[in-house]
GROMACS .gro file of C-alpha atoms in nm:
model
  363
    1MET     CA    1  11.475  15.615   4.219
    2THR     CA    2  11.389  15.276   4.061
    3ILE     CA    3  11.755  15.171   4.034
    4SER     CA    4  11.811  15.268   4.393
    5GLY     CA    5  11.491  15.072   4.510
    6CYS     CA    6  11.619  14.766   4.354
    7LEU     CA    7  11.963  14.789   4.503
    8VAL     CA    8  11.811  14.805   4.851
    9LEU     CA    9  11.580  14.527   4.786
   10GLY     CA   10  11.874  14.321   4.674
   11THR     CA   11  12.067  14.347   4.991
   12LEU     CA   12  11.769  14.217   5.206
   13PRO     CA   13  11.849  13.848   5.176
   14VAL     CA   14  12.209  13.923   5.282
   15ILE     CA   15  12.069  14.105   5.585
   16ALA     CA   16  11.844  13.833   5.672
   17GLN     CA   17  12.101  13.556   5.625
   18SER     CA   18  12.355  13.773   5.861
   19ASN     CA   19  12.086  13.788   6.141
   20LEU     CA   20  12.020  13.422   6.109
   21LYS     CA   21  12.394  13.351   6.135
   22GLU     CA   22  12.450  13.566   6.412
   23GLY     CA   23  12.158  13.442   6.616
   24ASN     CA   24  12.273  13.098   6.578
   25ASN     CA   25  12.621  13.195   6.658
   26ASN     CA   26  12.502  13.361   6.982
   27PHE     CA   27  12.271  13.076   7.058
   28ALA     CA   28  12.562  12.830   7.024
   29LEU     CA   29  12.775  13.043   7.244
   30TYR     CA   30  12.483  13.038   7.507
   31THR     CA   31  12.452  12.675   7.503
   32LYS     CA   32  12.840  12.671   7.600
   33SER     CA   33  12.860  12.937   7.849
   34GLN     CA   34  12.489  12.959   7.998
   35ASN     CA   35  12.566  13.340   7.953
   36PHE     CA   36  12.211  13.498   7.948
   37ALA     CA   37  12.380  13.783   7.737
   38ASN     CA   38  12.438  13.557   7.468
   39LEU     CA   39  12.066  13.420   7.468
   40ASP     CA   40  11.948  13.787   7.492
   41ALA     CA   41  12.147  13.864   7.151
   42ALA     CA   42  12.007  13.544   6.985
   43ARG     CA   43  11.682  13.651   7.071
   44LYS     CA   44  11.745  14.003   6.910
   45PHE     CA   45  11.877  13.847   6.600
   46ALA     CA   46  11.624  13.584   6.591
   47ASP     CA   47  11.346  13.862   6.600
   48ALA     CA   48  11.521  14.044   6.333
   49ALA     CA   49  11.552  13.751   6.089
   50TYR     CA   50  11.186  13.715   6.120
   51GLN     CA   51  11.041  14.039   6.013
   52THR     CA   52  10.915  13.999   5.674
   53LYS     CA   53  10.646  13.743   5.527
   54ARG     CA   54  10.954  13.564   5.330
   55ASP     CA   55  11.159  13.519   5.643
   56SER     CA   56  10.856  13.394   5.849
   57VAL     CA   57  10.832  13.106   5.624
   58SER     CA   58  11.174  13.000   5.627
   59PHE     CA   59  11.244  12.676   5.808
   60ARG     CA   60  11.588  12.783   5.961
   61ASN     CA   61  11.448  13.109   6.072
   62ILE     CA   62  11.169  12.938   6.219
   63LEU     CA   63  11.396  12.673   6.385
   64LEU     CA   64  11.609  12.946   6.555
   65ARG     CA   65  11.310  13.130   6.684
   66GLY     CA   66  11.180  12.792   6.839
   67LEU     CA   67  11.546  12.734   7.011
   68VAL     CA   68  11.560  13.083   7.142
   69TYR     CA   69  11.209  13.123   7.276
   70SER     CA   70  11.180  12.761   7.415
   71THR     CA   71  11.494  12.836   7.606
   72LEU     CA   72  11.382  13.175   7.725
   73ALA     CA   73  11.069  13.018   7.841
   74VAL     CA   74  11.258  12.806   8.103
   75VAL     CA   75  11.546  13.033   8.175
   76ASP     CA   76  11.332  13.325   8.224
   77SER     CA   77  11.069  13.126   8.407
   78ASN     CA   78  10.964  13.430   8.606
   79ARG     CA   79  10.926  13.656   8.295
   80ALA     CA   80  11.162  13.930   8.403
   81GLN     CA   81  11.221  14.064   8.041
   82ALA     CA   82  10.959  14.213   7.835
   83TYR     CA   83  10.764  14.008   7.577
   84THR     CA   84  10.503  14.071   7.358
   85LYS     CA   85  10.391  13.741   7.375
   86ASP     CA   86  10.462  13.441   7.640
   87PRO     CA   87  10.798  13.310   7.510
   88ALA     CA   88  10.644  12.928   7.562
   89ASP     CA   89  10.368  12.997   7.336
   90ILE     CA   90  10.611  13.176   7.072
   91GLY     CA   91  10.808  12.847   7.103
   92LEU     CA   92  10.520  12.625   7.065
   93SER     CA   93  10.395  12.816   6.770
   94SER     CA   94  10.736  12.782   6.604
   95LEU     CA   95  10.751  12.412   6.688
   96ARG     CA   96  10.412  12.345   6.529
   97ARG     CA   97  10.538  12.549   6.192
   98LEU     CA   98  10.853  12.333   6.163
   99SER     CA   99  10.639  12.078   5.923
  100ASN     CA  100  10.873  12.013   5.649
  101LYS     CA  101  10.962  11.656   5.683
  102SER     CA  102  11.286  11.654   5.508
  103ALA     CA  103  11.428  11.956   5.697
  104ARG     CA  104  11.277  11.817   6.018
  105SER     CA  105  11.488  11.492   5.982
  106GLU     CA  106  11.795  11.700   5.921
  107HIS     CA  107  11.724  11.884   6.232
  108GLU     CA  108  11.602  11.619   6.460
  109PRO     CA  109  11.833  11.706   6.761
  110GLU     CA  110  11.716  12.057   6.758
  111ILE     CA  111  11.357  11.983   6.734
  112ASN     CA  112  11.401  11.757   7.014
  113TYR     CA  113  11.561  12.009   7.222
  114ILE     CA  114  11.256  12.255   7.159
  115LYS     CA  115  11.009  11.971   7.267
  116ARG     CA  116  11.199  11.912   7.603
  117SER     CA  117  11.239  12.299   7.678
  118LEU     CA  118  10.895  12.350   7.595
  119ALA     CA  119  10.785  12.062   7.793
  120ASN     CA  120  10.997  12.200   8.105
  121ALA     CA  121  10.845  12.536   8.047
  122TYR     CA  122  10.470  12.437   8.063
  123LEU     CA  123  10.547  12.218   8.337
  124ILE     CA  124  10.696  12.506   8.547
  125LYS     CA  125  10.362  12.692   8.462
  126ALA     CA  126  10.141  12.402   8.528
  127ASN     CA  127  10.302  12.338   8.890
  128ARG     CA  128  10.280  12.702   8.978
  129ALA     CA  129   9.891  12.693   8.873
  130VAL     CA  130   9.841  12.403   9.097
  131ALA     CA  131  10.020  12.572   9.393
  132ALA     CA  132   9.780  12.855   9.317
  133ALA     CA  133   9.476  12.633   9.316
  134ASN     CA  134   9.415  12.745   8.947
  135PHE     CA  135   9.336  12.415   8.840
  136GLU     CA  136   9.178  12.485   8.507
  137GLU     CA  137   9.512  12.664   8.398
  138ALA     CA  138   9.709  12.395   8.563
  139TYR     CA  139   9.521  12.133   8.335
  140LEU     CA  140   9.584  12.346   8.013
  141ASN     CA  141   9.953  12.352   8.087
  142PHE     CA  142   9.982  11.967   8.188
  143HIS     CA  143   9.784  11.915   7.879
  144LYS     CA  144  10.033  12.107   7.671
  145VAL     CA  145  10.313  11.920   7.847
  146ASP     CA  146  10.175  11.576   7.739
  147SER     CA  147  10.082  11.677   7.371
  148ILE     CA  148  10.453  11.821   7.334
  149SER     CA  149  10.645  11.539   7.478
  150GLY     CA  150  10.427  11.205   7.491
  151SER     CA  151  10.511  11.235   7.869
  152THR     CA  152  10.558  11.013   8.169
  153ILE     CA  153  10.265  10.851   8.354
  154ASP     CA  154  10.307  11.121   8.627
  155VAL     CA  155  10.201  11.395   8.407
  156LYS     CA  156   9.912  11.195   8.285
  157HIS     CA  157   9.800  11.130   8.614
  158ASN     CA  158   9.808  11.482   8.692
  159LEU     CA  159   9.584  11.549   8.386
  160ALA     CA  160   9.326  11.275   8.546
  161VAL     CA  161   9.331  11.450   8.902
  162LEU     CA  162   9.295  11.784   8.737
  163SER     CA  163   9.018  11.691   8.505
  164ALA     CA  164   8.839  11.541   8.810
  165LYS     CA  165   8.881  11.837   9.003
  166ILE     CA  166   8.756  12.077   8.727
  167GLY     CA  167   8.446  11.880   8.689
  168GLY     CA  168   8.569  11.655   8.379
  169ASN     CA  169   8.470  11.318   8.523
  170GLU     CA  170   8.440  11.137   8.202
  171ASP     CA  171   8.780  11.253   8.065
  172ALA     CA  172   8.900  11.143   8.415
  173ILE     CA  173   8.754  10.811   8.402
  174LYS     CA  174   8.902  10.759   8.055
  175ARG     CA  175   9.248  10.841   8.160
  176TYR     CA  176   9.234  10.621   8.462
  177GLN     CA  177   9.073  10.347   8.260
  178SER     CA  178   9.399  10.358   8.025
  179PHE     CA  179   9.639  10.346   8.331
  180THR     CA  180   9.439  10.061   8.505
  181SER     CA  181   9.401   9.842   8.191
  182GLN     CA  182   9.746   9.709   8.191
  183ARG     CA  183   9.922   9.598   8.484
  184GLU     CA  184  10.253   9.784   8.397
  185THR     CA  185  10.077  10.133   8.425
  186SER     CA  186   9.829  10.056   8.685
  187SER     CA  187   9.860  10.127   9.059
  188PRO     CA  188   9.650  10.091   9.363
  189THR     CA  189   9.615  10.463   9.361
  190TYR     CA  190   9.462  10.473   9.024
  191ILE     CA  191   9.227  10.173   9.106
  192LEU     CA  192   9.106  10.359   9.422
  193GLN     CA  193   9.086  10.684   9.228
  194LEU     CA  194   8.883  10.503   8.919
  195ALA     CA  195   8.634  10.331   9.150
  196LYS     CA  196   8.576  10.656   9.353
  197LEU     CA  197   8.489  10.831   9.002
  198TYR     CA  198   8.255  10.552   8.918
  199ARG     CA  199   8.082  10.579   9.272
  200LYS     CA  200   8.052  10.977   9.228
  201GLN     CA  201   7.860  10.900   8.896
  202GLY     CA  202   7.658  10.633   9.084
  203ASP     CA  203   7.772  10.351   8.853
  204ASN     CA  204   7.827  10.116   9.163
  205ARG     CA  205   7.863   9.822   8.912
  206SER     CA  206   8.182   9.960   8.739
  207SER     CA  207   8.324  10.067   9.084
  208LEU     CA  208   8.288   9.727   9.221
  209ASN     CA  209   8.440   9.578   8.898
  210THR     CA  210   8.735   9.807   8.911
  211LEU     CA  211   8.803   9.707   9.287
  212LEU     CA  212   8.786   9.359   9.179
  213MET     CA  213   9.026   9.411   8.893
  214GLY     CA  214   9.258   9.590   9.153
  215ARG     CA  215   9.244   9.289   9.367
  216GLU     CA  216   9.373   9.073   9.081
  217GLN     CA  217   9.643   9.304   8.998
  218PHE     CA  218   9.748   9.390   9.370
  219PRO     CA  219   9.612   9.114   9.574
  220LYS     CA  220   9.822   9.221   9.893
  221ASP     CA  221   9.705   9.587   9.870
  222LYS     CA  222   9.553   9.675  10.219
  223GLU     CA  223   9.358   9.984  10.077
  224ILE     CA  224   9.196   9.838   9.785
  225LEU     CA  225   9.089   9.526  10.017
  226PHE     CA  226   8.944   9.779  10.268
  227THR     CA  227   8.768   9.978  10.018
  228LEU     CA  228   8.613   9.677   9.856
  229ILE     CA  229   8.484   9.540  10.207
  230ASN     CA  230   8.322   9.907  10.237
  231THR     CA  231   8.177   9.871   9.897
  232TYR     CA  232   8.012   9.523   9.987
  233LEU     CA  233   7.900   9.649  10.335
  234THR     CA  234   7.723   9.966  10.167
  235ASN     CA  235   7.560   9.709   9.926
  236GLU     CA  236   7.472   9.459  10.222
  237ALA     CA  237   7.668   9.179  10.027
  238TYR     CA  238   7.763   9.007  10.364
  239ALA     CA  239   7.840   8.683  10.193
  240ALA     CA  240   8.122   8.860  10.010
  241ILE     CA  241   8.283   9.021  10.321
  242VAL     CA  242   8.303   8.688  10.513
  243PRO     CA  243   8.580   8.529  10.305
  244LEU     CA  244   8.768   8.857  10.303
  245ALA     CA  245   8.754   8.944  10.687
  246ASP     CA  246   9.024   8.732  10.815
  247GLU     CA  247   9.273   8.865  10.559
  248ALA     CA  248   9.170   9.220  10.628
  249ILE     CA  249   9.218   9.171  11.010
  250THR     CA  250   9.562   9.037  10.951
  251HIS     CA  251   9.657   9.394  10.808
  252GLU     CA  252   9.495   9.581  11.108
  253PRO     CA  253   9.429   9.305  11.395
  254GLU     CA  254   9.324   9.589  11.646
  255ASN     CA  255   9.095   9.794  11.404
  256VAL     CA  256   8.765   9.777  11.620
  257ASN     CA  257   8.538   9.887  11.332
  258LEU     CA  258   8.683   9.623  11.102
  259ASN     CA  259   8.634   9.340  11.368
  260TYR     CA  260   8.282   9.465  11.415
  261ILE     CA  261   8.210   9.440  11.044
  262ALA     CA  262   8.339   9.089  11.030
  263GLY     CA  263   8.135   8.996  11.334
  264TYR     CA  264   7.834   9.165  11.162
  265ALA     CA  265   7.856   8.992  10.823
  266ASN     CA  266   7.912   8.658  10.974
  267GLU     CA  267   7.595   8.697  11.182
  268MET     CA  268   7.401   8.798  10.876
  269GLU     CA  269   7.514   8.471  10.710
  270GLY     CA  270   7.436   8.275  11.029
  271ASN     CA  271   7.789   8.192  11.121
  272ASN     CA  272   7.695   8.267  11.485
  273ALA     CA  273   8.018   8.130  11.645
  274ALA     CA  274   8.241   8.324  11.428
  275ALA     CA  275   8.029   8.641  11.471
  276LYS     CA  276   8.035   8.606  11.859
  277ALA     CA  277   8.404   8.553  11.849
  278PHE     CA  278   8.453   8.873  11.659
  279TYR     CA  279   8.202   9.086  11.872
  280GLU     CA  280   8.406   8.961  12.190
  281LYS     CA  281   8.728   9.078  12.026
  282VAL     CA  282   8.551   9.443  11.965
  283ILE     CA  283   8.461   9.440  12.329
  284ASN     CA  284   8.817   9.327  12.433
  285LEU     CA  285   8.962   9.601  12.225
  286ASP     CA  286   8.713   9.862  12.346
  287ALA     CA  287   8.510   9.767  12.658
  288ASN     CA  288   8.260  10.087  12.599
  289ASN     CA  289   8.177   9.975  12.235
  290PHE     CA  290   7.795  10.020  12.213
  291GLU     CA  291   7.746   9.826  11.893
  292GLY     CA  292   7.951   9.535  11.998
  293ASN     CA  293   7.781   9.485  12.331
  294LEU     CA  294   7.456   9.521  12.190
  295GLU     CA  295   7.486   9.283  11.891
  296LEU     CA  296   7.626   9.015  12.138
  297GLY     CA  297   7.321   9.102  12.384
  298LEU     CA  298   7.080   9.052  12.087
  299MET     CA  299   7.253   8.731  11.974
  300TYR     CA  300   7.217   8.576  12.314
  301LEU     CA  301   6.869   8.724  12.343
  302ARG     CA  302   6.735   8.547  12.028
  303GLU     CA  303   6.890   8.222  12.164
  304TYR     CA  304   6.748   8.263  12.509
  305ILE     CA  305   6.402   8.323  12.341
  306ALA     CA  306   6.459   7.991  12.146
  307HIS     CA  307   6.569   7.822  12.462
  308PRO     CA  308   6.386   7.960  12.763
  309GLU     CA  309   6.530   7.711  12.994
  310ASP     CA  310   6.882   7.814  12.920
  311GLU     CA  311   6.988   8.050  13.223
  312GLU     CA  312   7.357   8.091  13.068
  313LYS     CA  313   7.214   8.242  12.747
  314GLN     CA  314   6.942   8.459  12.964
  315ASN     CA  315   7.250   8.583  13.193
  316ASN     CA  316   7.476   8.654  12.877
  317ALA     CA  317   7.191   8.824  12.694
  318GLN     CA  318   7.118   9.058  13.010
  319ASP     CA  319   7.498   9.113  13.101
  320TYR     CA  320   7.554   9.251  12.739
  321LEU     CA  321   7.241   9.442  12.688
  322LEU     CA  322   7.257   9.623  13.026
  323ARG     CA  323   7.623   9.729  12.947
  324ALA     CA  324   7.512   9.858  12.604
  325ASN     CA  325   7.232  10.054  12.791
  326GLN     CA  326   7.494  10.180  13.051
  327ILE     CA  327   7.697  10.297  12.761
  328LYS     CA  328   7.411  10.481  12.606
  329PRO     CA  329   7.130  10.508  12.875
  330SER     CA  330   6.881  10.667  12.606
  331GLU     CA  331   6.937  10.433  12.314
  332VAL     CA  332   6.607  10.300  12.218
  333ARG     CA  333   6.737   9.979  12.068
  334ALA     CA  334   6.911   9.857  12.398
  335LEU     CA  335   6.590   9.943  12.602
  336LYS     CA  336   6.358   9.765  12.377
  337SER     CA  337   6.582   9.463  12.379
  338LEU     CA  338   6.578   9.473  12.760
  339ALA     CA  339   6.209   9.492  12.763
  340VAL     CA  340   6.188   9.191  12.549
  341LEU     CA  341   6.433   9.014  12.774
  342TYR     CA  342   6.241   9.085  13.106
  343ASP     CA  343   5.920   9.001  12.943
  344GLN     CA  344   6.056   8.658  12.832
  345SER     CA  345   6.208   8.619  13.192
  346GLY     CA  346   5.889   8.719  13.363
  347ASP     CA  347   6.052   9.004  13.555
  348ILE     CA  348   5.752   9.241  13.548
  349ILE     CA  349   5.938   9.510  13.783
  350GLN     CA  350   6.227   9.556  13.547
  351LYS     CA  351   6.001   9.538  13.238
  352GLU     CA  352   5.769   9.822  13.385
  353ARG     CA  353   6.081  10.027  13.465
  354VAL     CA  354   6.230   9.975  13.114
  355ASN     CA  355   5.893  10.062  12.950
  356SER     CA  356   5.850  10.381  13.158
  357ILE     CA  357   6.182  10.507  13.030
  358LEU     CA  358   6.091  10.417  12.663
  359ASN     CA  359   5.765  10.602  12.701
  360GLN     CA  360   5.937  10.898  12.833
  361LEU     CA  361   6.190  10.906  12.543
  362THR     CA  362   5.922  10.840  12.254
  363GLN     CA  363   5.669  11.083  12.383
   0.00000   0.00000   0.00000
């Protein structure tokens, strides 16, 4: 019994070597023929060569296992075959165990093949998770793609987008910061996303600084310029809008809102002639624009109060304020402005009429 046992033990390495050899042969055949039967056979031999503790620490056995399962992870992406564990995870575990430096150097092409296959496998899983709106799973799979392959900027961008979707704003900010820190990896999209993340956190200064950096990197980009103007508008930084207005309008000369913003910013900075020109353009583009008519009426009203003898200013104020009132008959600002105008001009009847309407609206 003892002798027989020794003989059996003595044959185990030979069997293991045979499985390894057959597994490698079948995998080589698969790479040439793309015949799944060869890959399936390679899997069986790879599993057989990985049964004992001694087998499982052999670099060559682990390498074969990594080659086979990383390939299965891509080829059988729908998991039509039965597995005790996901083949991508088996392949990744094998890759991590190929730690012998001298052996790795000798088998660098095979290891690179495993990395490419696993990156593709996890990319497939990530894209499917995105399609299913399972963003946490997508993030985990894109993260594996990134860690395996040192992947492209597209994968890193997806990680940033997904990180923001699952509430990881700090992680997303760090990722976008790494993209935008250099012109070579930056893009208008990354600039705008980073600025948006800062705004979401209430860090308006960093949001503004990001947009200003974007203007330096992409001086002709329309979206960065428009977002910067809206940021200044929110912060009532009208002096900063004025020098940007003309450039913005060259992008969209018939943008009513943009012309109105340009007019308002110039008005706030005391550039009355420019403000009137922009408001007039607003009305030319949209005759029924309430804000454009009201602001022009208010400007002429202020000038008429300062120069009560100027009938032209009086008439202009009345024309624009009445038009604003016609567009929005119940709008209090226009009615109050008309009341001031009629009081200034001494038109008691019209003043009482307007005040009567105001009283009804405010009761």
